[in-house]
Coordinates of C-alpha atoms and ligand atoms in Angstrom, one line a residue:
X1 CA 68.4 118.2 70.6
X2 CA 67.7 118.8 66.8
X3 CA 66.5 122.0 66.1
X4 CA 64.2 122.7 63.0
X5 CA 63.4 126.2 62.0
X6 CA 60.2 126.7 60.2
X7 CA 59.2 129.9 58.6
X8 CA 55.8 130.0 60.4
X9 CA 53.0 127.8 62.1
X10 CA 52.1 126.1 58.7
X11 CA 55.5 125.1 57.9
X12 CA 56.1 123.9 61.2
X13 CA 53.0 121.9 61.4
X14 CA 53.7 120.3 58.0
X15 CA 57.3 119.3 59.1
X16 CA 55.7 117.8 62.2
X17 CA 53.3 115.9 60.4
X18 CA 56.1 114.5 58.1
X19 CA 57.9 113.4 61.1
X20 CA 54.8 111.4 62.4
X21 CA 54.0 110.1 58.9
X22 CA 57.7 108.9 58.7
X23 CA 57.4 106.8 61.8
X24 CA 54.0 105.4 60.8
X25 CA 55.7 104.4 57.4
X26 CA 58.5 102.6 59.2
X27 CA 55.9 100.9 61.7
X28 CA 52.4 100.5 60.8
X29 CA 51.4 99.6 64.3
X30 CA 53.4 102.8 65.7
X31 CA 52.3 103.9 69.1
X32 CA 51.9 107.9 68.9
X33 CA 51.9 110.1 71.9
X34 CA 49.5 113.0 71.4
X35 CA 49.1 116.3 72.6
X36 CA 46.2 118.7 72.4
X37 CA 46.1 122.7 72.2
X38 CA 46.7 125.1 69.7
X39 CA 50.4 123.9 68.8
X40 CA 49.3 120.5 67.3
X41 CA 46.3 121.6 65.7
X42 CA 47.8 122.3 62.4
X43 CA 49.8 119.1 62.3
X44 CA 46.6 117.2 62.8
X45 CA 45.1 119.3 59.9
X46 CA 48.0 117.9 57.5
X47 CA 47.4 114.3 59.0
X48 CA 43.8 114.7 58.1
X49 CA 44.5 115.9 54.4
X50 CA 47.3 113.4 53.8
X51 CA 44.9 110.5 55.0
X52 CA 42.3 111.8 52.6
X53 CA 44.8 111.9 49.7
X54 CA 45.9 108.2 50.6
X55 CA 49.4 109.1 51.8
X56 CA 49.1 107.8 55.3
X57 CA 47.1 105.0 56.8
X58 CA 46.0 104.9 60.5
X59 CA 44.4 101.5 60.3
X60 CA 47.1 99.9 62.7
X61 CA 48.3 103.1 64.4
X62 CA 47.8 103.2 68.1
X63 CA 47.7 106.4 70.2
X64 CA 48.0 107.6 73.7
X65 CA 47.2 111.2 74.9
X66 CA 49.1 113.1 77.2
X67 CA 46.5 114.3 79.6
X68 CA 42.9 115.3 80.4
X69 CA 40.9 117.8 82.5
X70 CA 39.4 116.1 85.6
X71 CA 35.7 116.6 85.7
X72 CA 34.9 117.0 81.9
X73 CA 33.2 114.2 80.1
X74 CA 34.5 113.1 76.9
X75 CA 31.7 114.7 74.9
X76 CA 32.4 118.0 76.5
X77 CA 33.7 120.6 73.7
X78 CA 36.7 121.5 75.7
X79 CA 37.7 118.0 76.9
X80 CA 40.8 116.7 75.1
X81 CA 39.0 113.7 74.2
X82 CA 36.6 115.9 72.1
X83 CA 39.4 117.6 70.8
X84 CA 41.0 114.7 69.4
X85 CA 38.1 113.3 67.9
X86 CA 37.3 116.5 66.3
X87 CA 40.7 117.3 65.0
X88 CA 41.9 113.8 64.1
X89 CA 40.2 110.5 65.2
X90 CA 36.9 111.0 63.6
X91 CA 38.5 112.1 60.3
X92 CA 41.0 109.2 59.7
X93 CA 40.7 105.3 59.7
X94 CA 42.2 104.7 63.2
X95 CA 40.3 102.0 65.0
X96 CA 38.5 103.1 68.4
X97 CA 40.1 100.2 70.3
X98 CA 43.7 101.6 69.5
X99 CA 43.0 104.9 71.0
X100 CA 44.0 105.5 74.5
X101 CA 42.4 108.5 76.3
X102 CA 42.1 109.5 79.9
X103 CA 38.4 109.5 80.9
X104 CA 38.0 112.9 82.6
X105 CA 35.0 111.8 84.4
X106 CA 36.7 108.3 85.6
X107 CA 38.5 107.7 89.1
X108 CA 41.7 109.7 88.6
X109 CA 43.7 107.0 90.4
X110 CA 42.1 104.2 88.2
X111 CA 42.8 106.1 85.2
X112 CA 46.3 106.8 86.1
X113 CA 46.9 103.0 86.9
X114 CA 45.3 102.0 83.6
X115 CA 47.7 104.4 81.7
X116 CA 50.8 103.3 83.5
X117 CA 50.0 99.6 83.0
X118 CA 49.7 100.2 79.3
X119 CA 53.0 102.3 79.2
X120 CA 54.8 99.3 81.1
X121 CA 53.8 97.0 78.2
X122 CA 54.0 99.6 75.2
X123 CA 56.5 101.9 74.1
X124 CA 55.8 105.3 72.6
X125 CA 57.4 105.6 69.1
X126 CA 56.9 109.2 68.7
X127 CA 55.7 111.7 71.4
X128 CA 54.4 115.0 70.3
X129 CA 54.7 117.8 72.7
X130 CA 53.7 121.4 73.1
X131 CA 55.3 123.7 76.0
X132 CA 53.5 125.8 78.4
X133 CA 54.7 129.2 79.0
X134 CA 55.9 128.0 82.3
X135 CA 58.0 125.2 80.8
X136 CA 55.3 122.6 81.4
X137 CA 54.9 119.3 79.3
X138 CA 51.6 117.5 79.3
X139 CA 50.3 119.0 82.5
X140 CA 53.6 118.3 84.5
X141 CA 53.7 121.8 86.0
X142 CA 56.4 123.5 87.9
X143 CA 57.2 121.6 91.2
X144 CA 60.0 121.0 93.5
X145 CA 60.1 117.4 92.1
X146 CA 59.4 115.5 88.9
X147 CA 56.5 112.8 89.1
X148 CA 57.5 109.7 87.0
X149 CA 54.1 108.1 86.7
X150 CA 50.7 109.1 85.6
X151 CA 48.9 111.1 88.3
X152 CA 46.6 113.7 89.3
X153 CA 47.7 117.2 89.3
X154 CA 46.6 120.8 90.3
X155 CA 47.0 123.0 87.4
X156 CA 49.3 126.1 87.7
X157 CA 47.6 129.6 87.8
X158 CA 49.2 130.6 84.7
X159 CA 48.0 127.3 82.9
X160 CA 44.5 128.1 83.8
X161 CA 44.9 131.8 82.6
X162 CA 46.4 130.7 79.5
X163 CA 43.7 127.8 78.8
X164 CA 40.9 130.3 79.7
X165 CA 40.9 131.5 76.2
X166 CA 39.2 128.2 75.2
X167 CA 36.3 128.7 77.9
X168 CA 33.6 131.2 78.1
X169 CA 34.9 132.3 81.5
X170 CA 38.1 131.5 83.5
X171 CA 35.9 130.1 86.3
X172 CA 34.9 127.5 84.0
X173 CA 38.6 126.1 83.4
X174 CA 39.0 122.8 85.4
X175 CA 41.6 123.3 88.3
X176 CA 42.9 119.6 88.2
X177 CA 43.9 117.2 85.4
X178 CA 45.3 113.7 85.1
X179 CA 48.7 113.6 83.2
X180 CA 51.1 111.2 81.9
X181 CA 54.2 111.6 84.2
X182 CA 57.7 112.5 83.1
X183 CA 58.8 108.8 82.8
X184 CA 56.0 108.1 80.2
X185 CA 57.2 111.2 78.2
X186 CA 61.0 110.6 78.3
X187 CA 60.7 107.0 77.5
X188 CA 59.4 107.8 74.2
X189 CA 61.5 106.6 71.2
X190 CA 61.4 110.0 69.8
X191 CA 60.1 113.4 71.1
X192 CA 59.0 116.1 68.8
X193 CA 58.3 119.3 70.5
X194 CA 56.9 122.4 68.8
X195 CA 56.6 126.0 69.8
X196 CA 55.4 129.0 67.9
X197 CA 55.1 132.7 68.7
X198 CA 56.7 135.1 71.0
X199 CA 54.7 134.0 74.1
X200 CA 57.0 130.6 74.0
X201 CA 60.2 132.3 73.3
X202 CA 61.2 132.7 77.1
X203 CA 60.7 129.2 78.1
X204 CA 62.4 127.9 74.7
X205 CA 65.3 130.3 75.3
X206 CA 65.7 128.8 78.8
X207 CA 65.4 125.4 77.6
X208 CA 68.2 125.8 75.0
X209 CA 70.6 128.3 77.0
X210 CA 70.5 126.6 80.5
X211 CA 72.1 123.2 80.7
X212 CA 70.4 122.5 84.0
X213 CA 67.5 120.1 84.7
X214 CA 65.0 121.5 87.0
X215 CA 61.5 120.3 88.1
X216 CA 60.6 123.9 88.5
X217 CA 61.2 123.9 84.7
X218 CA 59.7 120.6 83.5
X219 CA 60.7 120.7 79.9
X220 CA 64.3 120.7 81.0
X221 CA 64.1 117.0 81.5
X222 CA 64.1 116.8 77.7
X223 CA 68.0 117.3 78.0
X224 CA 68.3 114.0 79.1
X225 CA 66.6 112.3 76.1
X226 CA 68.5 111.0 73.4
X227 CA 66.2 111.8 70.5
X228 CA 64.6 115.3 70.7
X229 CA 63.3 117.5 67.7
X230 CA 62.4 120.9 68.5
X231 CA 60.3 122.9 65.9
X232 CA 59.7 126.7 66.3
X233 CA 58.9 129.3 63.9
X234 CA 60.8 132.2 62.9
X235 CA 59.0 134.6 65.2
X236 CA 60.3 132.9 68.0
X237 CA 63.8 132.0 66.7
X238 CA 64.4 135.8 66.1
X239 CA 63.7 136.4 69.9
X240 CA 66.1 133.8 71.2
X241 CA 69.0 133.6 68.5
X242 CA 71.3 136.2 70.0
X243 CA 71.3 134.9 73.5
X244 CA 71.7 131.3 72.9
X245 CA 75.1 129.8 72.5
X246 CA 76.1 129.4 68.9
X247 CA 76.1 125.6 68.9
X248 CA 72.4 125.5 70.0
X249 CA 71.3 128.0 67.4
X250 CA 72.8 125.8 64.5
X251 CA 69.8 125.5 62.6
X252 CA 68.8 122.5 60.6
X253 CA 66.1 123.2 58.2
X254 CA 64.1 120.3 57.0
X255 CA 63.3 116.9 59.0
Ligands
PGA301 P1 49.1 125.3 73.2 O1 49.4 124.7 74.8 O2 49.5 124.4 72.3 O3 47.7 125.6 73.3 O4 49.9 126.5 73.4 C1 50.7 124.1 75.0 C2 50.7 123.7 76.3 O5 50.3 124.3 77.1 O6 51.4 122.6 76.5

């Protein structure tokens, strides 16, 4: 796992955008696996700005998103489809037919099947990930087992609590989601995980310091992947650096 230490959220977002743009420069038809939430918001801002300045072209780029709440239509302001359109898709020249999103109002099983048949035929060039405080990736929540394929899942209580900040009331947070499974994620050619701030420090510390892979700590599966880049800010790094083995704290700054 490569570790990039950024000073702060802005720098981490800039470096993440640079990694994504590097992949697009190598392959204009790159398939990007995208995430939602506060973590990638800054990255999308830099992608928008760079597009505006003519530094990146999305005309051939394809995307697939990690997950979606069950029951929220795409035009609901808290759906992940809405987030993606607002933060990126409507601001760049990506073609609508090159965007794969889960329909939150669709039949979850049919949506999962549609995703998996696409993933069977297409390889994600770069998968962008945030991390839940409980170690979830996408909505692969801590369980006694990993689920390989795209599936319907119940959100963990902590995830509902964490995501309630985006809703008027916690009772409005959907309890179920459809998420890409771990197979879709770990088969990506490159994975870039970003984590910022003290709340994510315990999960990142465990990810870096414990060599074991547990479904109860879903991000630990990333240890089995060949090309993973972790980007954190200094606030998080300061909280983990003393307890992690020296070799995992070897910091490479710059992409
Ligand atoms: P966040 O969510 O980016 O809003 O912190 C990350 C996640 O829950 O995976």
